[in-house]
XYZ file of C-alpha atoms in Angstrom:
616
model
C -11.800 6.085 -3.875
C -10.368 9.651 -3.695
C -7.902 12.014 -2.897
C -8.235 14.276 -0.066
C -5.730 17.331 0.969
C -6.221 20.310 3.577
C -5.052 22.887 5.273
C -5.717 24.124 9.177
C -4.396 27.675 10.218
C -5.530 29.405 13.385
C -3.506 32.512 12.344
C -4.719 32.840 8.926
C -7.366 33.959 6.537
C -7.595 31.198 4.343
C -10.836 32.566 2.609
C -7.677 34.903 0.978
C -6.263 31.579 -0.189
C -7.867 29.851 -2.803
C -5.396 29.607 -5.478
C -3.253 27.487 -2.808
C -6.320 25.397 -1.604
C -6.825 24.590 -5.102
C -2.974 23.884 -5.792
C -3.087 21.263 -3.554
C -5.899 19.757 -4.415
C -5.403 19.649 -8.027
C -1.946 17.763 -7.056
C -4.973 14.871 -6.227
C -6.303 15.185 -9.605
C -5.590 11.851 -11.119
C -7.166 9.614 -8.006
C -9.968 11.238 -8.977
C -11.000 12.304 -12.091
C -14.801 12.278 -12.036
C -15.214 15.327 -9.436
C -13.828 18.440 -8.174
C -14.391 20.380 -4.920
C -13.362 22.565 -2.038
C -14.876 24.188 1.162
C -12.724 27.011 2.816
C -13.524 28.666 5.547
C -11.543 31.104 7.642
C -9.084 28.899 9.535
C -9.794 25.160 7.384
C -9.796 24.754 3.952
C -10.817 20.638 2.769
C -10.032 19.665 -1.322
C -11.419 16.609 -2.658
C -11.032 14.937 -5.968
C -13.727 11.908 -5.983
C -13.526 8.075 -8.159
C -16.964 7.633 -8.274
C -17.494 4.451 -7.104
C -21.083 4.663 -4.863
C -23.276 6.720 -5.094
C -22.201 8.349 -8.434
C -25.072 11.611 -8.241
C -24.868 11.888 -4.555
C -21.611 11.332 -2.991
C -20.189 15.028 -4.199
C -17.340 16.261 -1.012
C -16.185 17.849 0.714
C -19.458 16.782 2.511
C -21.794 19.233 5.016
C -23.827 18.979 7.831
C -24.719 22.238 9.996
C -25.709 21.449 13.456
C -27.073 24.049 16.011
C -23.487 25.204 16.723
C -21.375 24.889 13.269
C -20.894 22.963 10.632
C -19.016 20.075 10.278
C -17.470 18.880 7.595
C -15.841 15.943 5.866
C -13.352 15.068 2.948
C -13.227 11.548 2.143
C -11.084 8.616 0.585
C -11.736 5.087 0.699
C -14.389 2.494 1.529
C -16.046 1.397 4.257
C -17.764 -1.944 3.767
C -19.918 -2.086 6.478
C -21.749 1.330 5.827
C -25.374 0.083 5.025
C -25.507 -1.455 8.921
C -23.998 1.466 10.100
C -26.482 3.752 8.053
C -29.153 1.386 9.408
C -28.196 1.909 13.015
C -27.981 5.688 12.566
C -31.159 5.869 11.392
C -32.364 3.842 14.316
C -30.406 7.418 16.106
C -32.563 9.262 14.029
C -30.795 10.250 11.359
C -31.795 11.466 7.987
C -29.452 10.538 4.559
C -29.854 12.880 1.736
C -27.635 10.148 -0.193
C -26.697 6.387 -0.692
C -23.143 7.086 -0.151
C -21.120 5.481 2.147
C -19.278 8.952 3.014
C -22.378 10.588 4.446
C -22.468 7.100 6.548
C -18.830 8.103 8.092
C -19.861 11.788 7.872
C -23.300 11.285 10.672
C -21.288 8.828 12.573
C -19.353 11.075 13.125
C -21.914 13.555 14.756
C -23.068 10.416 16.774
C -20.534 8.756 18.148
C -17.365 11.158 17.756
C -13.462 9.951 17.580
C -14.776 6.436 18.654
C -16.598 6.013 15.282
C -13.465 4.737 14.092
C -13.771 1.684 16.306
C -17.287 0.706 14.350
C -15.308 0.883 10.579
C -14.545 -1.709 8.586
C -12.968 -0.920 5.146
C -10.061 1.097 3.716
C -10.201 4.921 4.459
C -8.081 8.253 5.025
C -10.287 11.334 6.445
C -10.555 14.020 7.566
C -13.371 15.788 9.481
C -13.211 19.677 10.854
C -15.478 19.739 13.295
C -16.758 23.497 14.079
C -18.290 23.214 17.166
C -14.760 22.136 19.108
C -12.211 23.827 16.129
C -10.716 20.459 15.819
C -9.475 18.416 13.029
C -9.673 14.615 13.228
C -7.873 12.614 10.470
C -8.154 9.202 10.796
C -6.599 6.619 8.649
C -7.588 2.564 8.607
C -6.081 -0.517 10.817
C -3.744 -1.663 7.825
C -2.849 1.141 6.171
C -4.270 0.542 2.944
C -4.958 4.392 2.632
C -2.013 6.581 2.402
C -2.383 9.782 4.424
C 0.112 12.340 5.617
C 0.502 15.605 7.075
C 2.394 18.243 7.889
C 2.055 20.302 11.627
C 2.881 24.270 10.869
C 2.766 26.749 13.934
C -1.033 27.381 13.854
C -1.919 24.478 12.602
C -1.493 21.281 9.604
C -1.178 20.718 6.131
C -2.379 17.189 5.007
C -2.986 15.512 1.616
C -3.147 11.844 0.674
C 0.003 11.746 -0.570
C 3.376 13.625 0.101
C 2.505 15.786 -3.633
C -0.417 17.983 -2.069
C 1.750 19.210 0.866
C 4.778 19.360 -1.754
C 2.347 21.809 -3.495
C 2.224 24.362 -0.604
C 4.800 27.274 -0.571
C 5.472 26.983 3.254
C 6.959 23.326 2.728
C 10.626 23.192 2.481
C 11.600 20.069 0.235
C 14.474 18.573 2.271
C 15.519 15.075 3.059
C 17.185 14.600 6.398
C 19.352 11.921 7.202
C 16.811 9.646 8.479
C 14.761 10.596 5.560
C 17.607 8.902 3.280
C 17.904 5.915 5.329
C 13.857 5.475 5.245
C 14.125 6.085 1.452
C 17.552 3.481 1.093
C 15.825 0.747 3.588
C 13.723 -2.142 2.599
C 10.491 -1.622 5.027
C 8.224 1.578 5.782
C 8.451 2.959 9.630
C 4.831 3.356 10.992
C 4.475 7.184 10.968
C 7.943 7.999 9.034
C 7.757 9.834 5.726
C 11.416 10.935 3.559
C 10.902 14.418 3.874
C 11.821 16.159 7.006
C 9.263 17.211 9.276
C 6.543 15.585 7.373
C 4.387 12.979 8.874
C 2.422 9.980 7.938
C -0.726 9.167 9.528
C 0.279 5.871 11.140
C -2.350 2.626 10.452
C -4.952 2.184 13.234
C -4.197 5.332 14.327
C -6.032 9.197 14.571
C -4.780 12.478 15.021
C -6.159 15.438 16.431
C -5.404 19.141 15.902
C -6.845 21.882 17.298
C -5.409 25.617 19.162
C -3.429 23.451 21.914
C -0.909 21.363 19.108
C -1.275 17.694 17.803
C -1.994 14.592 19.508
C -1.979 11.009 18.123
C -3.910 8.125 19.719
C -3.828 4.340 18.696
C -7.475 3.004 18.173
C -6.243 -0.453 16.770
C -3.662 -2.091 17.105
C -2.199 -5.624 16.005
C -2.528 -7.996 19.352
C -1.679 -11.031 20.575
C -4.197 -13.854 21.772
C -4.884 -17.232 22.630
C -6.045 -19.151 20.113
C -8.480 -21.800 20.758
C -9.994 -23.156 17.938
C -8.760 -26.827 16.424
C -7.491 -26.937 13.041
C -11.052 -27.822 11.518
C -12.692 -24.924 12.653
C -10.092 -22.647 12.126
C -10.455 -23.451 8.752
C -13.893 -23.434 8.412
C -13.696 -19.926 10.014
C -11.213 -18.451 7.228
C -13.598 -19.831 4.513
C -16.714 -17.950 6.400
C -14.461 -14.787 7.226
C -13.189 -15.282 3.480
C -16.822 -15.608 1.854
C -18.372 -12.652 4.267
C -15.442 -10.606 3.205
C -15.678 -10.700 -0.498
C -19.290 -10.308 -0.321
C -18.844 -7.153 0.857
C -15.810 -5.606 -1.062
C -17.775 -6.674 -4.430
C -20.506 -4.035 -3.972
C -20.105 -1.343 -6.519
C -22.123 0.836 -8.734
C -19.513 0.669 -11.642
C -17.697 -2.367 -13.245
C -15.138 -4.782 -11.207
C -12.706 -7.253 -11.897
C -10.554 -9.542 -9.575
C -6.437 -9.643 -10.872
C -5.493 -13.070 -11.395
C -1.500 -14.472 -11.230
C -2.400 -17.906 -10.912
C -1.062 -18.477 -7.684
C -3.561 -19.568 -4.434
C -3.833 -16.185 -3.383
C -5.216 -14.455 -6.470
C -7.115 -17.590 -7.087
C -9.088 -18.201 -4.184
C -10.766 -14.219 -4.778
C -11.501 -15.195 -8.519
C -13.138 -17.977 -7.410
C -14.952 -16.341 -4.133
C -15.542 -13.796 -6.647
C -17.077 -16.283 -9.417
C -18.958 -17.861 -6.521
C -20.743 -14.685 -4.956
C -21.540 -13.362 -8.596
C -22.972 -16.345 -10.141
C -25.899 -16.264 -7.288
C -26.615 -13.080 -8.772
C -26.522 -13.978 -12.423
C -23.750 -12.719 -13.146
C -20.126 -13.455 -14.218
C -16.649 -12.524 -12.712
C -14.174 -11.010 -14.930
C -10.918 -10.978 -14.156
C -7.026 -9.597 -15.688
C -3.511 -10.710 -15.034
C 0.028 -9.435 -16.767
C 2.457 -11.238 -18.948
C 5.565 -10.632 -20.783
C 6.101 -11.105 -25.035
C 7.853 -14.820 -25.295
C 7.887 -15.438 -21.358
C 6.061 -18.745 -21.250
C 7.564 -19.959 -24.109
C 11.236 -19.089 -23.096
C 10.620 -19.360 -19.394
C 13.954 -20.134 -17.732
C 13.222 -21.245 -13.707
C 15.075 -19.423 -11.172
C 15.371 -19.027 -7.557
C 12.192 -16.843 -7.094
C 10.443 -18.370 -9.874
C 9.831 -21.999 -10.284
C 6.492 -21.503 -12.999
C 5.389 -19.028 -15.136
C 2.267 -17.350 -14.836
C 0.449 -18.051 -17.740
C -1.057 -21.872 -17.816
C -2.431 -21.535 -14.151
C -3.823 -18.211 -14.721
C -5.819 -20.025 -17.701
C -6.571 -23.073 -15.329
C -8.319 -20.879 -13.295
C -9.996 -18.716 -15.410
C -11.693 -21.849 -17.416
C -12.340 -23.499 -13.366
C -14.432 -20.815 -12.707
C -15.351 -19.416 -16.086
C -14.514 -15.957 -15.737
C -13.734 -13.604 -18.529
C -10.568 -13.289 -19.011
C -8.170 -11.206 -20.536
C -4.285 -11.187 -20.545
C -2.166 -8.055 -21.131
C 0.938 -9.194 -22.529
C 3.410 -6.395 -22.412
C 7.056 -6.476 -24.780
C 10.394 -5.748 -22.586
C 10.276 -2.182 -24.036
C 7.480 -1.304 -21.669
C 9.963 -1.621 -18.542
C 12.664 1.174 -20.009
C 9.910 3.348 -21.707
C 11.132 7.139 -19.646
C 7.434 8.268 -19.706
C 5.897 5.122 -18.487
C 8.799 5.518 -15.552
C 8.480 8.922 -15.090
C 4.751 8.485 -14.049
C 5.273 5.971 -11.651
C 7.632 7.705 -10.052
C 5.180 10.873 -10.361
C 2.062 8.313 -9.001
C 4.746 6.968 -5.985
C 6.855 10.381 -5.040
C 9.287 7.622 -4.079
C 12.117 6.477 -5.565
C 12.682 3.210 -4.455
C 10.634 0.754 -5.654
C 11.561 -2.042 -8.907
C 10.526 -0.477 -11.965
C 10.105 -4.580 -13.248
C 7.248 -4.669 -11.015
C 6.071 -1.224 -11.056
C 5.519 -0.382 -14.565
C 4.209 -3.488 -15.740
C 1.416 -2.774 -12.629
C 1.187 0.475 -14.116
C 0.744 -0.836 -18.008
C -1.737 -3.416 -16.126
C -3.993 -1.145 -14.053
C -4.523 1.253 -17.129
C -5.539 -1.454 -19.185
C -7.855 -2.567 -16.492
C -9.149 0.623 -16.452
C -10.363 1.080 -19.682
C -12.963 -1.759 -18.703
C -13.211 -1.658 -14.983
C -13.144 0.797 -12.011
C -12.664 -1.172 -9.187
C -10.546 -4.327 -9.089
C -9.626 -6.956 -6.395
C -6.395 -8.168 -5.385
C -4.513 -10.770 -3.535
C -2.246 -8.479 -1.365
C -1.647 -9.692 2.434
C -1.937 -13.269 2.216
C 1.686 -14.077 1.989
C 2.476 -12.125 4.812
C -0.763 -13.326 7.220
C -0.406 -16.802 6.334
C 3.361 -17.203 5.857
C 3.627 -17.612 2.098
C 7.037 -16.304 1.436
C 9.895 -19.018 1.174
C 11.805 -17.495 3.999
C 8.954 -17.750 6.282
C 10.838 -21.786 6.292
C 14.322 -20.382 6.008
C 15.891 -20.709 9.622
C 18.599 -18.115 9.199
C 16.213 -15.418 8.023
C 13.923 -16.843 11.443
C 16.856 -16.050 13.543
C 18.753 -13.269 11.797
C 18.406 -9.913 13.496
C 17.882 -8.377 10.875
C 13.923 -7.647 8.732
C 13.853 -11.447 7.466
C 12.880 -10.218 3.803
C 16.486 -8.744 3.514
C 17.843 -11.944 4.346
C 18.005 -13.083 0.379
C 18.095 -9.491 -0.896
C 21.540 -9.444 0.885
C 22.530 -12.584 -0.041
C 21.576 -11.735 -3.768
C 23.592 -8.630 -3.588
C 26.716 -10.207 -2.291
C 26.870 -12.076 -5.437
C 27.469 -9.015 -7.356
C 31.261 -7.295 -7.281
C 29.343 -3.849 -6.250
C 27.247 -5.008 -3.398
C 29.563 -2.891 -0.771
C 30.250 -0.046 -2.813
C 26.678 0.956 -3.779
C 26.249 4.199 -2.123
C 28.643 7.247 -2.200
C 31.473 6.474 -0.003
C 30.924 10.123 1.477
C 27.436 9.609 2.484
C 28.391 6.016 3.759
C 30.190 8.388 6.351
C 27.683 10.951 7.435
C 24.459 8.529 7.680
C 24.978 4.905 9.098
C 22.151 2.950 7.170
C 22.871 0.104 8.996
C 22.274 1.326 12.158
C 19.146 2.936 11.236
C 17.934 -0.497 9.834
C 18.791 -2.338 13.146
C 17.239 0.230 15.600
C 13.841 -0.189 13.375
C 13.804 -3.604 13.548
C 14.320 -3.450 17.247
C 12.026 -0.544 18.213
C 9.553 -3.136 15.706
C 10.333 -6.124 17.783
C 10.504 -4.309 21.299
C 6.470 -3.915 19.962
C 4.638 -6.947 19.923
C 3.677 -9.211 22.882
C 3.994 -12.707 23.696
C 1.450 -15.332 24.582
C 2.783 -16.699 27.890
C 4.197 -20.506 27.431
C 4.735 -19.909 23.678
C 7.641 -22.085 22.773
C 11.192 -20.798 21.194
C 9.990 -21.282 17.521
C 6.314 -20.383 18.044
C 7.620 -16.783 19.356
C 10.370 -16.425 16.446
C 7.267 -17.108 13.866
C 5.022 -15.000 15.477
C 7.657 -12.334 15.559
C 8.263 -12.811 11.696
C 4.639 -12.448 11.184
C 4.206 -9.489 13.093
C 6.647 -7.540 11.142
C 5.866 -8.622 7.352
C 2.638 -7.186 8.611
C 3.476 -3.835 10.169
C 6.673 -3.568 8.226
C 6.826 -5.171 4.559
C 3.119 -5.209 3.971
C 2.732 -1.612 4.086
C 5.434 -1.141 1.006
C 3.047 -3.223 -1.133
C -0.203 -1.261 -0.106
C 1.074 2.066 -0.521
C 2.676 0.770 -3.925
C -0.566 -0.743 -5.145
C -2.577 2.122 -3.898
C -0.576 5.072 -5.774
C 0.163 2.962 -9.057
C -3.735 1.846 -9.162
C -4.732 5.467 -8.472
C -2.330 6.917 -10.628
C -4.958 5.502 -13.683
C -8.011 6.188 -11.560
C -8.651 2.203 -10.476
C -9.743 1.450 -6.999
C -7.864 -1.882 -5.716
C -9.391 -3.288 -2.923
C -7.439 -6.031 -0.734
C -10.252 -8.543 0.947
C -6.964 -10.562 2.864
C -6.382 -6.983 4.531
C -9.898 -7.143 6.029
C -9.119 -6.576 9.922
C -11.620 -9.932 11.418
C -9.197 -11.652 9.022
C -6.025 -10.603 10.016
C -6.541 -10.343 13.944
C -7.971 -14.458 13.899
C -5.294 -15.614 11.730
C -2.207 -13.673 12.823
C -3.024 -15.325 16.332
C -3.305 -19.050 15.195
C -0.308 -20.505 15.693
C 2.805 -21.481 13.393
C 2.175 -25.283 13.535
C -1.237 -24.915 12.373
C -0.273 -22.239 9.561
C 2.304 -24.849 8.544
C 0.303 -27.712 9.181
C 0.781 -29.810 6.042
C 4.848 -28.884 5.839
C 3.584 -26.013 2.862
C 3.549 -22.448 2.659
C 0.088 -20.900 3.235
C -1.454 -24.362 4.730
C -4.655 -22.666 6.195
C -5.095 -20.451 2.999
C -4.906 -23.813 0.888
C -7.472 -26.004 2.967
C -9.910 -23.065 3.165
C -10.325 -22.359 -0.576
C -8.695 -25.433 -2.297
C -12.227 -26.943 -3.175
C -12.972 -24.114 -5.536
C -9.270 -24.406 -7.295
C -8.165 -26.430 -10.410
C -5.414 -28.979 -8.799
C -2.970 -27.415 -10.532
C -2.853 -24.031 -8.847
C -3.685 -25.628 -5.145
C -0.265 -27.554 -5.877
C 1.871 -25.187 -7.037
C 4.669 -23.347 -5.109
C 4.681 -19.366 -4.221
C 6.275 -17.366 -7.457
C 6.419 -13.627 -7.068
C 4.956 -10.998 -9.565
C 6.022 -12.014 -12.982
C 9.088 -10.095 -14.522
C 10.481 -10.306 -17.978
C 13.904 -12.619 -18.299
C 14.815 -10.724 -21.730
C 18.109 -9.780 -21.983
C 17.367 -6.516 -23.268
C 15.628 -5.342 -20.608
C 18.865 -5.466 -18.368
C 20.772 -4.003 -21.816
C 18.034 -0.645 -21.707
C 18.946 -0.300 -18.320
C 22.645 -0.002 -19.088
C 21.893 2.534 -21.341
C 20.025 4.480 -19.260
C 23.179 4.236 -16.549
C 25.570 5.268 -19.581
C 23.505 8.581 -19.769
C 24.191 9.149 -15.562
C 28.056 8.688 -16.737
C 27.619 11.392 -19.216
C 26.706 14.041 -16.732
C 29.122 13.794 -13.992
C 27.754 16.646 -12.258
C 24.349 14.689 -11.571
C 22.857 14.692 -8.171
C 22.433 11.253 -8.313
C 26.161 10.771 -7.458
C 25.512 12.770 -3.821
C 23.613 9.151 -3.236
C 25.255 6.498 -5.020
C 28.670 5.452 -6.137
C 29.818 6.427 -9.671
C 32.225 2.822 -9.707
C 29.477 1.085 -9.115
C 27.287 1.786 -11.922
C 30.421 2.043 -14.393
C 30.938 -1.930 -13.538
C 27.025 -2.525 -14.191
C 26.776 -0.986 -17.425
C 30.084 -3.268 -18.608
C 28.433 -6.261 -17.701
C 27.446 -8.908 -19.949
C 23.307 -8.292 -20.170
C 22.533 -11.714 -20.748
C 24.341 -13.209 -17.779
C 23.910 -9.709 -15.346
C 22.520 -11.138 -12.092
C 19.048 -10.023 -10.784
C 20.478 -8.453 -7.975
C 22.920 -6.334 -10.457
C 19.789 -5.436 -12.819
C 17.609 -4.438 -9.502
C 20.598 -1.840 -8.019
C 21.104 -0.341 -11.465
C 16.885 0.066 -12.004
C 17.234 1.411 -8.519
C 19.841 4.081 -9.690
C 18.212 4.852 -12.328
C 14.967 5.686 -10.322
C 16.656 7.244 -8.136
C 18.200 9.619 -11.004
C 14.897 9.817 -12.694
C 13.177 11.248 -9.456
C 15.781 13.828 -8.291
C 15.291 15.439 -11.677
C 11.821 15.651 -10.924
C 11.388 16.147 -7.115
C 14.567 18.317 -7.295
C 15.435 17.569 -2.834
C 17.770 18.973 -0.750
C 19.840 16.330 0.845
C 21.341 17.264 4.183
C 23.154 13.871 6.020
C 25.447 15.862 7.726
């Protein structure tokens, strides 16, 4: 795992500019600390900042080959877990490998098969190749999105970067947020191909891009699609558990130390377990990490997200399968600390997340680190095999709206702020509202119909299609940047394509065969699981329930008051804080403690990216 950045200029010397090259690429520095390099050349320059993860002698990049007519070049991020067939077939071509690396794999296929070598991957990856012999760059960027990748077209040519930071580091870029850029950054889902600051792009998933003297194109080598499904329920299930085993088979190969994160819930399970399976054939033993709070299990209060705490099934399943286990148990101070904040923020160059979540992933992952490099997680089952309670709920089925919002909305009503969040000026000049309906339309508009699919059958498939090109893609790109932010590669086996192309297609009834959430997930791996965990209901990532948690983040909207002048109040509305911060902290509602960590974010990362807003 890496970072990558570039920059292509037809009408420049960029052999003059070096200290700009190297700007960018040292924006990349923390996803990967274990090498440095660039290659310029008069119109390309490619930086690279490598995780060693395979390979570690011989996987240096950016990455050369010199053909008869140019070289051609690579810079790399990712995994592709299918590279020792590939490298097998291209040697069957007649290639030659100088290393064991899995980029030189993607590097040669290149030079053998072209643009449609990104038909033949399977893995998570965001590259980019400048190919000599045509001047043209290709970046391509995997089916799911697990990579993050964006770019930037100039008037000769692109700047591009793994994240937003290494175009942010070039002089030409102009840091302004449009008003679509605001509504992206205010909205609950990510638009395929949107980023918050104007004219920036993002690669989309499944798709490549193409630059050369004549401009940008974009094509679509993969796509989500509909299909008949024809297998019974028995071998569908049997064909998850083979997909399942083949799957972590592959993502476990590594030449440094791995780990699987464990909540205790079936998704998380079921990979320790695969995990524990495919490592004790091999003599060895899966270790594996989850996150707690100081005095939750013992003061656990049950609420409408969260029926359980973490904690006893997370040791149920770590004694099932004997793994080695450790816990990293985290006081409520950890959520308010600024620098802990500030990074994520830094890691994210987004705003918007839930600093509950986020920083305890962040406190997690560089524990992690300090005893593993690469870790598996349980990311995309609750969205492929309908694990979220409003998968069941029939006003979220029907609502016209992104379904997930359904009980965000509902949540917020409860608090006395809910309609007076944002700056009543800025309510004006952008119309969120609209923006978030014409999204979920254009998304809907997208994705085809099986022909005799009944009422329900196409409202489920419809839900499922968007939690997976939609809401999933908020999770990667958060688990990508936090995990990378500490220099830990997280890789996400329920995101492998096979997977997610045979089970997005079987229908509802089966998925829900058994009147449960995740029904396939459940028969396919239960046999390895403890009965507690195969019984228990869906909770969400654990967050603290201590009072003073809420109470830090009152204090931290006090200090907004204080500076009146604050650009935070261009976005949201100064009322609505002052009624947070005089609420009661033990009795504040989630949805009250969520908008306020919001603000605070918010505050927290115009101080440091510094925008300019134009809605107008």
């Amino acid at each position: 795992m890496c970072g990558i950045s570039g920059w292509l200029a037809f009408d420049h010397d960029l052999t003059k500019e070096q200290a700009t090259v190297d700007a960018m690429t040292d924006t990349m520095a923390y996803r990967g600390p274990d090498a440095r390099g660039t290659w310029v050349d008069r119109h390309v320059a490619l930086g690279h900042r490598r995780l060693a993860v395979i390979d570690i002698e011989g996987g240096t990049q950016p990455m050369r080959v010199d053909t008869p007519n140019g070289p051609v070049v690579i810079t790399y991020s990712g995994e592709v877990y299918n590279f020792t067939e590939l490298r097998e077939e291209l040697r069957g071509h007649g290639h030659r490998f100088r290393t064991a690396s899995d980029t030189e794999v993607v590097l040669r296929g290149y030079l053998e098969w072209g643009e449609a070598l990104a038909d033949r991957l399977n893995g998570m990856y965001a590259f980019a190749v400048w190919d000599s012999r045509h001047e043209k760059l290709v970046m391509i960027r995997d089916r799911m999105g697990i990579k993050p990748f964006y770019f930037y077209p100039t008037a000769d040519g692109v700047l591009f970067g793994s994240e937003p930071k290494a175009i942010l580091a070039h002089p030409m870029f102009k840091r302004v947020i449009d008003a679509d850029g605001l509504a992206e950054l205010l909205s609950l889902c990510k638009t395929p191909g949107h980023a918050i600051w104007s004219d920036m792009r993002e690669v989309p998933p499944g798709r490549l891009v193409t630059v050369d003297r004549a401009g940008v194109r974009e094509r679509t080598y993969w796509k989500l699609e509909t299909r008949e499904h024809t297998d019974d329920r028995d071998t569908t299930i049997a064909k998850i558990r083979e997909l399942l085993d083949d799957i972590v088979r592959r993502q476990l190969v590594a030449d440094v130390p791995q780990c699987v994160l464990l909540s205790g819930g079936l998704d998380s399970s079921s990979l320790t377990a695969l995990s524990a399976r495919e490592l004790a054939a091999h003599g060895e033993k899966v270790r594996s990490f989850s996150v707690d709070f100081t005095g939750l299990a013992d003061n656990f209060r049950p609420d409408s997200m969260r029926a359980t705490p973490d904690s006893p099934y997370v040791h149920d399943v770590a004694g099932h399968v004997g793994s080695m286990h450790e816990d990293i148990v985290l006081p409520h101070t950890a959520l308010t600390d600024p620098d802990a904040r500030r990074a994520v923020l830094a890691a994210k160059d987004f705003p918007c997340g839930l600093a509950d979540v986020d920083v305890p992933l962040y406190m997690l992952f560089k524990a992690i680190r300090e005893h593993s490099t690469v870790a598996l997680s349980g990311e995309t089952a609750d969205e492929l095999f309908g694990g979220y309670p409003w998968f069941q709920d029939p006003v979220a089925q029907r609502a016209g709206i992104f379904p997930w919002m359904v009980p965000v909305l509902s949540e917020w009503a409860k608090t006395t702020n809910a309609k007076g969040l944002l700056n009543p000026d800025l309510v004006a000049t952008s119309d969120l509202v609209t923006y978030i309906k014409d999204r979920y339309s254009e998304a809907v508009a997208g994705i085809e119909m099986l022909p005799g699919e009944d009422a329900h059958e196409r409202r489920m498939r419809v839900m499922s299609h968007l939690h997976l090109t939609r809401f999933l893609p908020v999770l990667l790109d958060r688990k990508d940047r936090i995990s990378m932010a500490v220099g830990l590669e997280v890789r996400v086996p329920y995101c492998d394509h096979r997977l997610v192309e045979y089970v997005y297609n079987t229908p509802w009834s089966m998925k829900s065969f058994d009147g449960r959430e995740k029904s396939l997930l459940r028969a396919a791996a239960g046999d390895l699981l403890p009965r507690s965990v195969v019984d228990r209901l869906k909770s969400p990532f654990p967050s603290t329930q201590d009072a003073r948690y809420a109470a830090g983040l009152q204090q931290m909207g006090r200090r907004l008051l204080s500076e009146p002048d604050h650009p935070v109040f261009q976005v949201v509305n100064r009322t609505s804080i002052d009624e947070m911060v005089k609420m009661d902290p033990a009795t504040m509602p989630d949805a009250g403690r969520e908008q306020l960590d919001r603000i605070n974010d918010i505050a927290t990362w115009l101080d440091m990216y510094q925008p300019e807003i134009r809605v107008s």
